[in-house]
XYZ file of C-alpha atoms in Angstrom:
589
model
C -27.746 -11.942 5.471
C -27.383 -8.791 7.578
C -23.025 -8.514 6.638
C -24.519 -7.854 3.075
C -26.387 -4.936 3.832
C -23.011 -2.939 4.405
C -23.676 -2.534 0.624
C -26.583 -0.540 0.716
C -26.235 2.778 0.046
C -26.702 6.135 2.406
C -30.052 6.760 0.384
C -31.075 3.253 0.787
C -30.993 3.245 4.190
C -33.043 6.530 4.214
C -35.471 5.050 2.223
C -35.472 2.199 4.745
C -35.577 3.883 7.987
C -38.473 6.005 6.575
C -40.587 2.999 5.365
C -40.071 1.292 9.080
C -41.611 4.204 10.442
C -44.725 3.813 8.622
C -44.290 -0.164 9.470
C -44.526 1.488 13.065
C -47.087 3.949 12.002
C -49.160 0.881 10.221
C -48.866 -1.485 13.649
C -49.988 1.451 15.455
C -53.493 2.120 13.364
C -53.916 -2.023 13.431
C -53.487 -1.706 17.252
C -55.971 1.374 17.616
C -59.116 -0.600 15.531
C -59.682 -2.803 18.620
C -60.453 0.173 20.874
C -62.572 1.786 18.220
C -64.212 -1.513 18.407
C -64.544 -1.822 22.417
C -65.945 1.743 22.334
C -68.852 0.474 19.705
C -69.771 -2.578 21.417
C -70.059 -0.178 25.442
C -72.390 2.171 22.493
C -74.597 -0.704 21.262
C -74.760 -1.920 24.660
C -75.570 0.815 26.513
C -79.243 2.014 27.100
C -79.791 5.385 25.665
C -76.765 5.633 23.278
C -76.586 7.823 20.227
C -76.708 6.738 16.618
C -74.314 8.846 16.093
C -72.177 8.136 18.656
C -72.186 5.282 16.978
C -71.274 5.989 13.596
C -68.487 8.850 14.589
C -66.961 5.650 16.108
C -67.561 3.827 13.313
C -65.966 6.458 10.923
C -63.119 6.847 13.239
C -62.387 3.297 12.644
C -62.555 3.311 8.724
C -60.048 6.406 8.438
C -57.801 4.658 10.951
C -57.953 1.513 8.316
C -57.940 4.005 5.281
C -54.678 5.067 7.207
C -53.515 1.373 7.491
C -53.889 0.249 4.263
C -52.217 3.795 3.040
C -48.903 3.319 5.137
C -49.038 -0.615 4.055
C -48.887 0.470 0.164
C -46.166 3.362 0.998
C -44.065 1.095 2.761
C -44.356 -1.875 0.116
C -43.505 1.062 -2.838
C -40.204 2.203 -0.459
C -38.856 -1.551 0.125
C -39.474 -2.464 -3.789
C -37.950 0.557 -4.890
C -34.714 -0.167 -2.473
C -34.287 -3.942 -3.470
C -34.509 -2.894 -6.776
C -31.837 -0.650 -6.837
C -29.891 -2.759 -4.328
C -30.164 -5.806 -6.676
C -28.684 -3.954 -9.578
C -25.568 -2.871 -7.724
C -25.092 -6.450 -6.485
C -25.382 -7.827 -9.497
C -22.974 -4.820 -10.733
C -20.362 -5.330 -8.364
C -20.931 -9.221 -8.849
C -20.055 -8.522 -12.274
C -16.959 -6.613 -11.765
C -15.345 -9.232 -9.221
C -15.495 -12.209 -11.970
C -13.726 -9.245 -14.427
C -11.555 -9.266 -12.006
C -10.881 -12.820 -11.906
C -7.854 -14.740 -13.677
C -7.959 -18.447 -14.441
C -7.037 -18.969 -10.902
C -10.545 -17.745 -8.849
C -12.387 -19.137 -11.840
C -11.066 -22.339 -10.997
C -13.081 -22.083 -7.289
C -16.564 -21.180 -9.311
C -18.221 -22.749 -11.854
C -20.030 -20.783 -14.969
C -23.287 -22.076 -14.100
C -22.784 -21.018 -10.142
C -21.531 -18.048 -11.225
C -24.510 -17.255 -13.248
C -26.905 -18.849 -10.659
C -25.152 -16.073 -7.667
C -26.099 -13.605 -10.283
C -29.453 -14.035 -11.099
C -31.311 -16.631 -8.584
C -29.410 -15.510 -5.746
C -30.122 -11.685 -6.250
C -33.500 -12.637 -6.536
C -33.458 -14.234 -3.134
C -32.008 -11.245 -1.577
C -34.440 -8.923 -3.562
C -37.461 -11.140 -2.209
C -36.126 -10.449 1.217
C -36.150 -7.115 1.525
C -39.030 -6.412 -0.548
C -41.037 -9.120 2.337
C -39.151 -9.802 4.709
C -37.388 -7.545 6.051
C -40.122 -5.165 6.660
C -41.838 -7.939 8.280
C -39.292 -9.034 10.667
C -39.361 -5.177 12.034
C -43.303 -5.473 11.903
C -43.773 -8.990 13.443
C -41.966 -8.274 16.955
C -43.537 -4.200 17.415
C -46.929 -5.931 16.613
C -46.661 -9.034 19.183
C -44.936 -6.810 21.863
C -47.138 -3.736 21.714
C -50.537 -5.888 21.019
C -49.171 -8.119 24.289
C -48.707 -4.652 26.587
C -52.161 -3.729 25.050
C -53.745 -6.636 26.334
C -52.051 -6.805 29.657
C -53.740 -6.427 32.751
C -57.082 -7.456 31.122
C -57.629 -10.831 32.273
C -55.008 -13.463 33.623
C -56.685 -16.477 32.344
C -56.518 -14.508 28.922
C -53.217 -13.664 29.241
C -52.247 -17.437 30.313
C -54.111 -19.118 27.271
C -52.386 -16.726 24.529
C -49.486 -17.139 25.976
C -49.673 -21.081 25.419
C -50.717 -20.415 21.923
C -47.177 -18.286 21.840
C -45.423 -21.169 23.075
C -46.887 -23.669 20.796
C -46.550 -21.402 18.142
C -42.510 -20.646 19.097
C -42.279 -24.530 19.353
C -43.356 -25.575 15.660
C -41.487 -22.341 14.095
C -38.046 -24.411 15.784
C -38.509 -27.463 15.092
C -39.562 -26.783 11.051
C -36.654 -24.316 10.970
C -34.368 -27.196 12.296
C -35.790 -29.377 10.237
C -35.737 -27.391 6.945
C -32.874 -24.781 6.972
C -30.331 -27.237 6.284
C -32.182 -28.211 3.378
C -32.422 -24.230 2.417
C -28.585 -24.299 2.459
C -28.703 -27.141 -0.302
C -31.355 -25.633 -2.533
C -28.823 -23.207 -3.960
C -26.396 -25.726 -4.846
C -28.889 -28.228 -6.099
C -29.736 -25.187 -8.573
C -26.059 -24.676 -9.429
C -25.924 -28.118 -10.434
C -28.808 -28.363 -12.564
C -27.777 -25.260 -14.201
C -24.051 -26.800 -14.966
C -25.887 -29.914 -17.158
C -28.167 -27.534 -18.841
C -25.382 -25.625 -19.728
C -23.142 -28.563 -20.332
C -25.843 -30.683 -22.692
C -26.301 -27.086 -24.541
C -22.641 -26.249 -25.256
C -21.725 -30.357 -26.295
C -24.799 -30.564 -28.339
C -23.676 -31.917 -31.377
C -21.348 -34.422 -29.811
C -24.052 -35.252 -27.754
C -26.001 -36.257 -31.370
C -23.398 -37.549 -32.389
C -23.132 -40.089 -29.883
C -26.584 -40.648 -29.596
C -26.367 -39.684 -25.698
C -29.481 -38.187 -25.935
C -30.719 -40.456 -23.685
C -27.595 -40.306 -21.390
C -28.270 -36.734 -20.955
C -31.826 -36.658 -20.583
C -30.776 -39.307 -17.334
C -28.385 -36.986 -16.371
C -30.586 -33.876 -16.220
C -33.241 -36.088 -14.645
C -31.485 -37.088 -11.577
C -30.205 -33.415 -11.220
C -33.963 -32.530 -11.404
C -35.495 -34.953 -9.364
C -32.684 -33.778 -6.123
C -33.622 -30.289 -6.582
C -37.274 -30.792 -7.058
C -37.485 -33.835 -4.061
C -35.403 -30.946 -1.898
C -38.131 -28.061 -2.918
C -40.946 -30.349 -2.307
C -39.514 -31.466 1.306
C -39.191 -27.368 2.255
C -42.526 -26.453 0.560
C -44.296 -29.874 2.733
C -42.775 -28.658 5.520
C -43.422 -25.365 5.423
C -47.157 -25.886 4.316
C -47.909 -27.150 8.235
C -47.495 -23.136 8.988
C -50.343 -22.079 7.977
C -52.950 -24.433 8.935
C -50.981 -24.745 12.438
C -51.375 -20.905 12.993
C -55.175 -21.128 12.003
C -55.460 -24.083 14.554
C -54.105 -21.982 16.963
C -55.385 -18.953 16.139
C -59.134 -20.844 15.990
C -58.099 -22.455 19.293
C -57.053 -19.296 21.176
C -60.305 -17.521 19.940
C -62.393 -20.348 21.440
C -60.552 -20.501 24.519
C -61.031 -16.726 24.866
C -64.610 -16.960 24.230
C -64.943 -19.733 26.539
C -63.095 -18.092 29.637
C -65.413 -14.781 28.917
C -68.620 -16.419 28.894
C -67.412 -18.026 32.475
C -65.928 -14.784 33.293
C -69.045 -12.928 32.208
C -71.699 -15.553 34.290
C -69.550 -15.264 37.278
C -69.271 -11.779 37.348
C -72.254 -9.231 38.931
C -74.335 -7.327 36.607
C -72.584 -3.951 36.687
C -69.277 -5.516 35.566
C -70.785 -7.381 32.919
C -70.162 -5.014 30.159
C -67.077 -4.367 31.064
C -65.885 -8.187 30.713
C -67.895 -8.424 27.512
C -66.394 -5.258 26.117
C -62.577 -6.472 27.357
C -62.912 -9.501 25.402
C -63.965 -8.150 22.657
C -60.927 -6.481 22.778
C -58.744 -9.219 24.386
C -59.924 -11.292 21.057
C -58.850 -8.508 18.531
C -55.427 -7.850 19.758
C -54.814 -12.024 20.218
C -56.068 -12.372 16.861
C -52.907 -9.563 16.227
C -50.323 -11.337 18.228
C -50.862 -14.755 16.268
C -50.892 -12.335 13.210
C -47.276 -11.584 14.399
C -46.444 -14.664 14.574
C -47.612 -15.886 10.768
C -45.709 -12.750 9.545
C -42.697 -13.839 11.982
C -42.811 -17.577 10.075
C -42.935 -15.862 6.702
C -40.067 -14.505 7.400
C -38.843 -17.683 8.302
C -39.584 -18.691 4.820
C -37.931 -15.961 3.069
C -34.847 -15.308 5.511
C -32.551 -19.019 5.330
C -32.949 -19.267 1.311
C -31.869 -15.240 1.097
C -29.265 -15.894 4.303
C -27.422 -18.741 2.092
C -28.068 -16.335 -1.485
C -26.046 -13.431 0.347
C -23.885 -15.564 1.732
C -22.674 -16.921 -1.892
C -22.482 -13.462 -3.455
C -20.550 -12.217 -0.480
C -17.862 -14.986 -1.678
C -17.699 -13.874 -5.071
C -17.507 -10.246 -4.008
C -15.242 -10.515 -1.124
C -12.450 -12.842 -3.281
C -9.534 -11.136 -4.274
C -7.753 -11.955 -7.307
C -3.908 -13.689 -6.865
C -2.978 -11.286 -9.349
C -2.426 -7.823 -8.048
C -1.989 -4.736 -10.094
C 1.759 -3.343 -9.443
C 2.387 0.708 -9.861
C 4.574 0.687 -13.189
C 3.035 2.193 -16.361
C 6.450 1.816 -18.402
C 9.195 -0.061 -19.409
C 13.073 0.681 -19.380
C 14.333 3.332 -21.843
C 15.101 2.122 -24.881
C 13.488 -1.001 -24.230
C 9.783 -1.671 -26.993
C 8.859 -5.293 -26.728
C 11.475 -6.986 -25.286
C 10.192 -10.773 -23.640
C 12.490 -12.318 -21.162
C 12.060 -15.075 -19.121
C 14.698 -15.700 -16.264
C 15.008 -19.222 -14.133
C 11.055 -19.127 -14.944
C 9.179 -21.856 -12.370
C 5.254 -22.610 -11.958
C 3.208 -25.024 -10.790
C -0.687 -24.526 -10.816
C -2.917 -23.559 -7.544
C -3.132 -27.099 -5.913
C -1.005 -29.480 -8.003
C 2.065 -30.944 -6.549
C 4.119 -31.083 -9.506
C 5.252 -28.071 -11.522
C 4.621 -27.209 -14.808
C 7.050 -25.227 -15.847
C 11.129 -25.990 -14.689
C 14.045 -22.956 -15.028
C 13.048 -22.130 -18.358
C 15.025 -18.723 -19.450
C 15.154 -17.447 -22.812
C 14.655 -13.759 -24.371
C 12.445 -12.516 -27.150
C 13.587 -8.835 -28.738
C 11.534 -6.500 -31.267
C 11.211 -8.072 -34.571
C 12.082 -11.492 -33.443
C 9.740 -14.350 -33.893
C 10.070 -17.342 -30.936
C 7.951 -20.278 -31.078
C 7.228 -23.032 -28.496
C 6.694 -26.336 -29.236
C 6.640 -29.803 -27.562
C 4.104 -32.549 -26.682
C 0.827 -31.952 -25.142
C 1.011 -30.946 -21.495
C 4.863 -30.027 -21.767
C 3.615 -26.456 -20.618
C 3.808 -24.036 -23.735
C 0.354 -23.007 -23.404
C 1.210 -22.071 -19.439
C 4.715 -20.546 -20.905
C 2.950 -17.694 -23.040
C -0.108 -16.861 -20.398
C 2.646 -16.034 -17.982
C 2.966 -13.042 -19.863
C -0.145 -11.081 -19.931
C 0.227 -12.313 -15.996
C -3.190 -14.283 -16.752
C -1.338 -16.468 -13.785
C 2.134 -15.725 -11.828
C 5.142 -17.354 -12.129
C 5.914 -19.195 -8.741
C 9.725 -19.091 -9.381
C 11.760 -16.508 -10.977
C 11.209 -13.382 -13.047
C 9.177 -12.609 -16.409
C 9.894 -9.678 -17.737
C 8.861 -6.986 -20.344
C 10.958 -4.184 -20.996
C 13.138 -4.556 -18.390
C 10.462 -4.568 -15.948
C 8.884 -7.546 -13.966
C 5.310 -8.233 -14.830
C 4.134 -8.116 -11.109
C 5.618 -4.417 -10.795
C 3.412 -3.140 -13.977
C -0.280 -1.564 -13.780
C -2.334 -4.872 -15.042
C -4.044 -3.095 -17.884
C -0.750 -0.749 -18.919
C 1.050 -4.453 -19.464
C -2.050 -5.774 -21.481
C -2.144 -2.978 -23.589
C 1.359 -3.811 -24.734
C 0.306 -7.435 -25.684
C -1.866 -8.891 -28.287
C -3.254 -12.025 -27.034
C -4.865 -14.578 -29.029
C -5.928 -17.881 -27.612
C -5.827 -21.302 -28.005
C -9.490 -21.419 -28.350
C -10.530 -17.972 -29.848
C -13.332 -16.575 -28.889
C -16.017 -14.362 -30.710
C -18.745 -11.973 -28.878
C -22.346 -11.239 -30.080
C -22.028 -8.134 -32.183
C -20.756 -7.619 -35.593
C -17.703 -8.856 -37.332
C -16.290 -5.322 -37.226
C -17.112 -4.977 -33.388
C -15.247 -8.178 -32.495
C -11.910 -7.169 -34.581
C -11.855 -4.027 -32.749
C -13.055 -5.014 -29.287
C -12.361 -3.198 -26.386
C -11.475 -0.463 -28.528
C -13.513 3.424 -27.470
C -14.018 4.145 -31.279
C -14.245 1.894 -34.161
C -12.028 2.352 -36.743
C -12.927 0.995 -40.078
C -9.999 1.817 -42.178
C -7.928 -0.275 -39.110
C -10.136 -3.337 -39.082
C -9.883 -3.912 -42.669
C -6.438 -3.354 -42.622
C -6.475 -6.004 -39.416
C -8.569 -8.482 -41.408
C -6.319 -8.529 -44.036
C -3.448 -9.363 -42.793
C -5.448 -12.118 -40.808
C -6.317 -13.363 -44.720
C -9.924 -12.725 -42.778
C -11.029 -10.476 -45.409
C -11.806 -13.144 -48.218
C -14.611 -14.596 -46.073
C -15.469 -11.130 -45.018
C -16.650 -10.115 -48.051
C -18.492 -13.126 -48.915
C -20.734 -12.305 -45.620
C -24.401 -10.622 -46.243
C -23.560 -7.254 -44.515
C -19.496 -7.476 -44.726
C -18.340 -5.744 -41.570
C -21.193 -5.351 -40.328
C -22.747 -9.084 -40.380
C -23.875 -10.032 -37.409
C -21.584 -12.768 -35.658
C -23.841 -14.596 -33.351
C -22.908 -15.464 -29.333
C -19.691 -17.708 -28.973
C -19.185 -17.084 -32.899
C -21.738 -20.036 -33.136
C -22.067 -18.571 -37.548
C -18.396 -18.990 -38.541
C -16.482 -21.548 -38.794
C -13.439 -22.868 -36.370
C -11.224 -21.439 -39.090
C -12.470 -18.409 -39.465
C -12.901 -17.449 -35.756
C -9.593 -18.082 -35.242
C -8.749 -15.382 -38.216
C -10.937 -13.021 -36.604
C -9.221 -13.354 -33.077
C -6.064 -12.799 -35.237
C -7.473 -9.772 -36.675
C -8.323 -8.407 -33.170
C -5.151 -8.714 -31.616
C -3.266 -7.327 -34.987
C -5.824 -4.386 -34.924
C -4.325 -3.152 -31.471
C -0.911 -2.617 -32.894
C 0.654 -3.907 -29.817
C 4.861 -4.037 -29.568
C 3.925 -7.923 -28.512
C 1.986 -10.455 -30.167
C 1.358 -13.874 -28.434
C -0.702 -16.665 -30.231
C -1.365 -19.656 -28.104
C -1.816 -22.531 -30.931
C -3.924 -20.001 -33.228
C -3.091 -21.332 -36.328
C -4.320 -25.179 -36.135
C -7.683 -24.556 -37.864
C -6.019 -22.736 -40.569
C -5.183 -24.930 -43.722
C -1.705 -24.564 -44.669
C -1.752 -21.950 -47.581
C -4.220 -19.675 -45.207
C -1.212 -20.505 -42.444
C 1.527 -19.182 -44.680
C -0.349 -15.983 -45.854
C -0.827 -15.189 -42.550
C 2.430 -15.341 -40.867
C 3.700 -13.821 -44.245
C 1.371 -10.709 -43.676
C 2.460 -11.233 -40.501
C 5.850 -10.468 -40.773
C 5.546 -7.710 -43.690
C 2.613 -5.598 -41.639
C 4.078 -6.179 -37.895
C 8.182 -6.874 -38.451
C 9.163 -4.687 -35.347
C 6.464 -6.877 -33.421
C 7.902 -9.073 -30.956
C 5.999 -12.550 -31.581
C 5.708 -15.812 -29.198
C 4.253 -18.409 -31.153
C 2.676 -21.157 -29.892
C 2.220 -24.433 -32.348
C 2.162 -28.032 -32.838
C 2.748 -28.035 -36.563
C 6.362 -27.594 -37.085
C 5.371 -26.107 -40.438
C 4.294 -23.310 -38.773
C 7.146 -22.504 -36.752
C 10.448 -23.263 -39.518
C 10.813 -19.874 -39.959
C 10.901 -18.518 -36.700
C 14.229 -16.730 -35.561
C 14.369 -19.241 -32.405
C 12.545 -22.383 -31.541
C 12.197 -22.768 -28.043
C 11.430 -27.446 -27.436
C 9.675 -27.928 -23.728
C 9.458 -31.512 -22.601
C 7.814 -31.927 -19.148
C 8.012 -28.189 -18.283
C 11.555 -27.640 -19.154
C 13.577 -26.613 -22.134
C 15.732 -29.029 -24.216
C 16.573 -27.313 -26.932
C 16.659 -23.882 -28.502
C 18.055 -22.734 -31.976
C 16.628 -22.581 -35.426
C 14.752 -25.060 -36.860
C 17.829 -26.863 -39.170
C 19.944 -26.224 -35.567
C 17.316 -28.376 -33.876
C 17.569 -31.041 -36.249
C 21.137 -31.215 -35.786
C 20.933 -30.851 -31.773
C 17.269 -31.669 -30.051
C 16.653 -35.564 -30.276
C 12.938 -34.318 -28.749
C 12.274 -31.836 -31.986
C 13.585 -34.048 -34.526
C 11.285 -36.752 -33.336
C 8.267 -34.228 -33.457
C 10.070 -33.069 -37.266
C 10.057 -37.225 -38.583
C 6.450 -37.334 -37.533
C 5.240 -34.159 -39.951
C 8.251 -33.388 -42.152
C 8.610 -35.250 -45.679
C 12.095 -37.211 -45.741
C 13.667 -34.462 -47.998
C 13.358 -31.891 -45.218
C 15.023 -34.168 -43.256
C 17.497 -34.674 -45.955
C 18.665 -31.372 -45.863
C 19.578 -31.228 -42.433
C 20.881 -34.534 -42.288
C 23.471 -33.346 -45.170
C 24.546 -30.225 -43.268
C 24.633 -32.195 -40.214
C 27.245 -34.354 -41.998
């Protein structure tokens, strides 16, 4: 818990150090309300006293817990006020680590944890500090400084709260022991309740459609029942505190009552009131020692749920991303779009085999080069080596003449229009999403954009036009027409490369030739690396590049492949009428 408050800032810990002094200040007026008290009880005592003797004492002692209550209310305004602020840059800096992150340190955290560090967790740590950690400075001044108070006033009422201390230290062990571990487990118990909440929310309508209703409901249940059997073990367990420290506290007061009243019998007359009056005293600051104590085990609540919460946003703040930024802005002279993949090798964070085998091929301005192959021959890992979303494990991948790793991560991805396999929409507006990222919006730009995604016929048709409001994940539009969209956003950058990963498989075929024929007219001097499993798609590209198991068996045109590649020909027999085939059988002839 403590190696996360290196991130609070210099005002922070001002704030801080100024609230522990009233902490000490507060302790200090608790501590001084027993010897108002002592004084009262030698007044009432004492033949001949003054009434107001009595109540000067007595008014002493309600501005010193005026005073009290006033440095209590300061000091709980300070520590809110810090773990506010201190939550928001976590969750800030929480925020910009998983920005940070490629597909790699995603891989070590799921979304649901991820969200769970960044909300629950914070909370934890915000708990702490606005609780705890103010107690755990209180809890020790108040036991020691009650304890020096109190010494020298009796040894047989020294002895008996010093068993209750013991007794006390005892049970505060053995619960810790016996509930920290389950602390540690809490937080991943929420994680994984979290992930099926998520996961049954996201699958919905295959989960109607399989009538797993009931499957999931089982599902969440058990995930339910482990956290909630795990909270109600720490919350039993915890529940002992309190009516252990009134036991003890009850106890102690008896036993201190008990030893005066032997104390007081024993003793001669004129020492009488001084025993009665010491434990009257003695009682008050024992009473403040256990109070110590039953601030120390709230802290004991509070501290191993907030240790493990800082200890999981440390992880995600301390990883570092496998992809480091390099110092190069530009290319080589001359040199606009220019793909080229040399001796290329990869193989994926903890897998044995590789993906990708010395694959080399180039990909100039104006050229189109599609990938295609069977599922899991790596063309999907081929194109995300460019925009470095991984890097390659062997060889070189180059744009411009320059290797990826050497180039400033953001002056590379400005260069490349990326659309995904599985595009992606953000809650906004349909004109927002085309130009994402983007500082101003340009609306001449993201028509133009749509329209050469053949996005703008739905457009249109939408209550609001460019400004209809897409909902979160693009949940309003159809598979189709998200994927135009992502077209439209990549397109409306103007980038000298264009990479679609698969981005044209929801798109009926006329939509998929309009496209790639708006394509071609509105971005010729684009280099494009085209992704596709319809061979349709990809005829007209200037070079077909056919993976099989990670490496390359063929590349040429698509009547050269015919001719040459027994692996595209197969793929061609499967989706090309026999005429097609026809044709390149006679010039194969």
């Amino acid at each position: 818990m403590f190696r996360i408050s290196r991130y609070l800032s210099k005002g922070e810990v001002g704030q801080l150090a100024l609230g522990l002094l009233f902490v000490v200040g507060q302790v200090w007026l608790d501590l001084r309300l027993p010897d108002y008290m002592s004084d009262i009880t030698v007044l009432v005592e004492t033949p001949g006293s003054q009434m107001r003797d009595i109540w000067v004492a007595g008014g002493k002692m309600l501005l010193v817990s005026l005073g009290s209550v006033l440095c209590a209310v300061i000091t709980g305004f300070i520590a809110a006020r810090v773990a506010a602020s201190f939550g928001k840059r976590l969750r800030s800096m929480e925020f910009a680590s998983v920005e940070s992150f490629g597909p790699e340190e995603m891989g070590r955290f799921s979304t649901a944890s991820l969200i769970t560090r960044s909300t629950n967790d914070i909370t934890q740590i915000q708990m702490f500090i606005t609780m705890g950690l103010l107690l755990l400075v209180r809890a020790p001044i108040m036991a020691v400084w009650a304890l020096i108070k109190i010494a020298g006033k009796g040894f047989e009422w020294t002895l008996a709260t010093g068993v209750a201390v013991v007794i006390l230290m005892a049970a505060v062990a053995i619960l810790m022991w016996m509930v920290l571990p389950k602390f540690r487990s809490m937080q991943r118990l929420t994680d994984n309740i979290n992930d099926v909440a998520r996961e049954n929310l996201t699958g919905l309508r295959v989960v109607r459609a399989y009538n797993a209703e009931e499957y999931e409901e089982r599902k969440f249940a058990g995930a339910n029942r482990d956290l909630t059997d795990t909270q109600l073990f720490t919350n039993r367990s915890m529940a002992i505190m309190m009516p252990l420290m009134n036991t003890v506290l009850n106890g102690l007061m008896l036993a201190v009552y008990w030893i005066g009243a032997y104390l007081i019998e024993e003793a001669g007359a004129s020492d009488r009131l001084t025993l009665f009056s010491n434990m009257v005293v003695f009682s008050s600051y024992s009473v403040q020692v256990i109070m110590a104590f039953l601030l120390m085990s709230m802290v004991f609540v509070l501290l191993p749920r907030a240790d493990v919460s800082a200890r999981r946003v440390l992880e995600v703040i301390a990883t570092k991303p496998a992809v480091v930024a390099g110092g190069r802005h530009d290319g080589e002279p001359g040199m606009s779009g220019t793909v080229e993949f040399r001796d290329v090798s990869f193989t994926y964070p903890g897998s044995r085999e590789p993906m990708l085998r010395d694959v080399s091929f180039t990909a100039r301005p104006g050229q189109t080069v599609a990938f295609i192959g069977s599922t899991g021959s790596g063309k999907s890992t081929l194109v995300n080596l460019v925009p470095r979303l991984y890097d390659v494990t062997g060889g070189q991948v180059l744009v411009d003449g320059v290797d990826v790793r050497d180039y400033d991560t953001e002056s590379l991805r400005s260069r490349i229009g990326y659309v995904p396999q599985k595009s992606v929409l953000f809650k906004g507006t349909v004109a927002s999403n085309i130009c994402y990222g983007a500082d101003v919006e340009d609306l001449d730009r993201v028509r133009r954009a749509a329209h050469v995604a053949q996005a703008d016929e739905f457009i249109d048709r939408m209550d609001g036009g460019y400004d209809a409001r897409i909902s979160q994940g693009g949940e309003n539009v159809s598979g189709g027409q998200k994927q135009r969209l992502s077209i439209a956003r990549a397109v409306y950058r103007d980038p000298p490369i264009l990479v679609f990963d698969d981005s044209f498989s929801a798109l009926d075929f006329r939509t998929d030739r309009a496209v790639r024929e708006a394509l071609h007219e509105r971005m010729s001097s684009a280099t494009v690396l085209l992704v596709a499993q319809r061979v349709g798609t990809i005829m007209g590209a200037d070079r077909i590049v056919v993976l099989d198991d990670g490496r390359v068996v063929g590349q040429g045109t698509h009547r050269d492949l015919l001719r040459t590649c027994p692996v595209y020909r197969q793929i061609a027999q499967s989706q090309l009428s026999e005429s097609e085939l026809g044709m390149a059988d006679k010039e194969r002839g």
